[in-house]
């Protein structure tokens, strides 16, 4: 099974200078846990829901803050590039789903950007891998 059959495309992404708030809103709207960070068509990072949770101020921080004082922890003012992971693991569309699963397990990541000639053409998530294996298991059961 090839990745291209299971990857999501087109890919929702953010730019390095987009705010954490904008990234969080996209994740909530589309129910994603990861967003590739793209600049001029090239993947320069990936931001996860965990990156955003760690970067957002807690309720206690907000309650302690004086309303008139601007905050340097305002998610609308912090760019994605400040919290994204820059070492992005990627695969080509022709790679095997099983190789993606092994890579995700080894690297402890939930998604792999799919690149063709250096350009983002899809994203393969842990859910996509599970769907692929579930279909394969179902096909195997049907022939048994």
mmCIF file of C-alpha atoms in Angstrom:
data_model
loop_
_atom_site.group_PDB
_atom_site.id
_atom_site.type_symbol
_atom_site.label_atom_id
_atom_site.label_comp_id
_atom_site.label_asym_id
_atom_site.label_seq_id
_atom_site.Cartn_x
_atom_site.Cartn_y
_atom_site.Cartn_z
ATOM 1 C CA UNK A 1 0.000 0.000 0.000
ATOM 2 C CA UNK A 2 1.349 3.388 -1.010
ATOM 3 C CA UNK A 3 0.997 6.579 0.997
ATOM 4 C CA UNK A 4 -0.581 8.440 -1.926
ATOM 5 C CA UNK A 5 -3.722 6.313 -1.590
ATOM 6 C CA UNK A 6 -4.205 7.281 2.069
ATOM 7 C CA UNK A 7 -2.773 10.777 2.489
ATOM 8 C CA UNK A 8 -4.988 13.832 2.878
ATOM 9 C CA UNK A 9 -4.782 16.477 0.173
ATOM 10 C CA UNK A 10 -4.928 19.348 -0.372
ATOM 11 C CA UNK A 11 -3.172 20.136 2.883
ATOM 12 C CA UNK A 12 -4.237 22.849 5.295
ATOM 13 C CA UNK A 13 -1.088 24.639 6.428
ATOM 14 C CA UNK A 14 0.125 27.807 8.106
ATOM 15 C CA UNK A 15 2.968 30.220 7.417
ATOM 16 C CA UNK A 16 5.805 30.839 9.887
ATOM 17 C CA UNK A 17 4.567 34.354 10.726
ATOM 18 C CA UNK A 18 0.929 33.294 11.259
ATOM 19 C CA UNK A 19 -0.126 33.637 14.871
ATOM 20 C CA UNK A 20 -0.579 30.819 17.346
ATOM 21 C CA UNK A 21 -4.187 31.907 17.645
ATOM 22 C CA UNK A 22 -4.739 31.481 13.899
ATOM 23 C CA UNK A 23 -3.102 28.029 13.977
ATOM 24 C CA UNK A 24 -5.232 26.976 16.924
ATOM 25 C CA UNK A 25 -8.405 28.150 15.198
ATOM 26 C CA UNK A 26 -7.508 26.151 12.066
ATOM 27 C CA UNK A 27 -6.834 23.039 14.135
ATOM 28 C CA UNK A 28 -10.147 23.380 15.929
ATOM 29 C CA UNK A 29 -12.095 24.117 12.739
ATOM 30 C CA UNK A 30 -10.665 21.142 10.834
ATOM 31 C CA UNK A 31 -10.142 18.848 13.846
ATOM 32 C CA UNK A 32 -6.407 18.453 13.139
ATOM 33 C CA UNK A 33 -3.601 17.778 15.593
ATOM 34 C CA UNK A 34 -0.764 18.895 13.304
ATOM 35 C CA UNK A 35 -0.266 21.618 10.730
ATOM 36 C CA UNK A 36 2.665 21.838 8.332
ATOM 37 C CA UNK A 37 4.352 25.239 8.292
ATOM 38 C CA UNK A 38 4.999 26.279 4.697
ATOM 39 C CA UNK A 39 6.986 29.164 3.231
ATOM 40 C CA UNK A 40 7.092 29.680 -0.538
ATOM 41 C CA UNK A 41 5.790 26.157 -1.090
ATOM 42 C CA UNK A 42 8.477 24.535 1.061
ATOM 43 C CA UNK A 43 7.827 22.823 4.411
ATOM 44 C CA UNK A 44 9.907 24.642 7.031
ATOM 45 C CA UNK A 45 8.308 23.150 10.133
ATOM 46 C CA UNK A 46 5.326 21.496 11.732
ATOM 47 C CA UNK A 47 3.222 22.738 14.637
ATOM 48 C CA UNK A 48 1.200 20.384 16.808
ATOM 49 C CA UNK A 49 -1.695 20.775 19.188
ATOM 50 C CA UNK A 50 0.773 20.063 22.002
ATOM 51 C CA UNK A 51 3.049 22.900 20.837
ATOM 52 C CA UNK A 52 0.071 25.239 21.001
ATOM 53 C CA UNK A 53 -1.144 23.980 24.389
ATOM 54 C CA UNK A 54 2.333 24.485 25.826
ATOM 55 C CA UNK A 55 2.538 27.998 24.363
ATOM 56 C CA UNK A 56 -0.922 29.280 25.366
ATOM 57 C CA UNK A 57 -1.169 30.982 28.736
ATOM 58 C CA UNK A 58 -2.996 29.073 31.426
ATOM 59 C CA UNK A 59 -6.226 30.315 32.988
ATOM 60 C CA UNK A 60 -4.245 31.311 36.083
ATOM 61 C CA UNK A 61 -1.870 33.420 33.996
ATOM 62 C CA UNK A 62 -4.814 35.216 32.412
ATOM 63 C CA UNK A 63 -6.512 35.850 35.772
ATOM 64 C CA UNK A 64 -3.329 37.376 37.237
ATOM 65 C CA UNK A 65 -2.782 39.712 34.282
ATOM 66 C CA UNK A 66 -3.940 43.317 34.434
ATOM 67 C CA UNK A 67 -6.314 44.005 31.532
ATOM 68 C CA UNK A 68 -4.694 47.337 30.585
ATOM 69 C CA UNK A 69 -1.216 45.849 30.278
ATOM 70 C CA UNK A 70 -0.321 44.269 26.890
ATOM 71 C CA UNK A 71 0.978 40.739 27.147
ATOM 72 C CA UNK A 72 3.983 39.221 25.441
ATOM 73 C CA UNK A 73 2.191 35.883 25.825
ATOM 74 C CA UNK A 74 -0.774 36.940 23.718
ATOM 75 C CA UNK A 75 -1.340 34.039 21.267
ATOM 76 C CA UNK A 76 -2.474 36.528 18.618
ATOM 77 C CA UNK A 77 0.987 38.127 18.729
ATOM 78 C CA UNK A 78 3.222 35.047 18.873
ATOM 79 C CA UNK A 79 4.222 33.631 15.476
ATOM 80 C CA UNK A 80 4.020 29.911 14.765
ATOM 81 C CA UNK A 81 7.755 29.865 13.973
ATOM 82 C CA UNK A 82 8.479 30.486 17.664
ATOM 83 C CA UNK A 83 7.014 27.114 18.719
ATOM 84 C CA UNK A 84 7.119 24.887 15.609
ATOM 85 C CA UNK A 85 9.389 21.887 15.205
ATOM 86 C CA UNK A 86 11.942 22.588 12.497
ATOM 87 C CA UNK A 87 13.273 19.064 11.989
ATOM 88 C CA UNK A 88 10.441 17.734 9.852
ATOM 89 C CA UNK A 89 10.364 14.074 8.872
ATOM 90 C CA UNK A 90 8.767 13.571 5.458
ATOM 91 C CA UNK A 91 8.138 10.860 2.889
ATOM 92 C CA UNK A 92 7.321 10.696 -0.822
ATOM 93 C CA UNK A 93 3.859 9.715 -2.118
ATOM 94 C CA UNK A 94 5.232 6.413 -3.418
ATOM 95 C CA UNK A 95 6.532 5.303 -0.015
ATOM 96 C CA UNK A 96 4.791 2.401 1.673
ATOM 97 C CA UNK A 97 2.259 2.948 4.463
ATOM 98 C CA UNK A 98 4.055 0.357 6.582
ATOM 99 C CA UNK A 99 7.279 2.415 6.338
ATOM 100 C CA UNK A 100 5.324 5.491 7.438
ATOM 101 C CA UNK A 101 3.895 3.571 10.407
ATOM 102 C CA UNK A 102 7.354 2.428 11.478
ATOM 103 C CA UNK A 103 8.728 5.951 11.088
ATOM 104 C CA UNK A 104 5.877 7.440 13.127
ATOM 105 C CA UNK A 105 6.453 4.901 15.873
ATOM 106 C CA UNK A 106 10.231 5.381 15.925
ATOM 107 C CA UNK A 107 10.065 9.190 15.876
ATOM 108 C CA UNK A 108 6.954 9.338 18.114
ATOM 109 C CA UNK A 109 5.091 11.627 15.730
ATOM 110 C CA UNK A 110 1.457 11.758 14.682
ATOM 111 C CA UNK A 111 1.769 12.932 11.081
ATOM 112 C CA UNK A 112 4.183 12.938 8.168
ATOM 113 C CA UNK A 113 4.143 15.616 5.480
ATOM 114 C CA UNK A 114 4.250 14.036 2.024
ATOM 115 C CA UNK A 115 6.619 15.816 -0.351
ATOM 116 C CA UNK A 116 7.134 15.445 -4.073
ATOM 117 C CA UNK A 117 10.132 17.253 -5.540
ATOM 118 C CA UNK A 118 10.345 19.282 -2.334
ATOM 119 C CA UNK A 119 6.722 20.451 -2.489
ATOM 120 C CA UNK A 120 3.975 19.560 -0.024
ATOM 121 C CA UNK A 121 1.418 17.340 -1.775
ATOM 122 C CA UNK A 122 -0.251 15.652 1.199
ATOM 123 C CA UNK A 123 -0.092 14.677 4.830
ATOM 124 C CA UNK A 124 -0.386 11.211 6.328
ATOM 125 C CA UNK A 125 -1.692 11.019 9.881
ATOM 126 C CA UNK A 126 -1.771 8.243 12.426
ATOM 127 C CA UNK A 127 -5.522 7.910 11.705
ATOM 128 C CA UNK A 128 -4.816 7.443 7.987
ATOM 129 C CA UNK A 129 -2.354 4.655 8.793
ATOM 130 C CA UNK A 130 -4.908 2.959 11.059
ATOM 131 C CA UNK A 131 -7.542 3.222 8.326
ATOM 132 C CA UNK A 132 -5.155 1.605 5.824
ATOM 133 C CA UNK A 133 -4.328 -1.269 8.160
ATOM 134 C CA UNK A 134 -7.984 -1.750 9.107
ATOM 135 C CA UNK A 135 -8.905 -2.068 5.441
ATOM 136 C CA UNK A 136 -6.030 -4.487 4.872
ATOM 137 C CA UNK A 137 -7.111 -6.583 7.872
ATOM 138 C CA UNK A 138 -10.690 -6.601 6.616
ATOM 139 C CA UNK A 139 -9.563 -7.771 3.175
ATOM 140 C CA UNK A 140 -7.486 -10.521 4.774
ATOM 141 C CA UNK A 141 -10.477 -11.640 6.869
ATOM 142 C CA UNK A 142 -12.678 -11.738 3.773
ATOM 143 C CA UNK A 143 -10.308 -14.150 2.023
ATOM 144 C CA UNK A 144 -9.873 -16.446 5.045
#
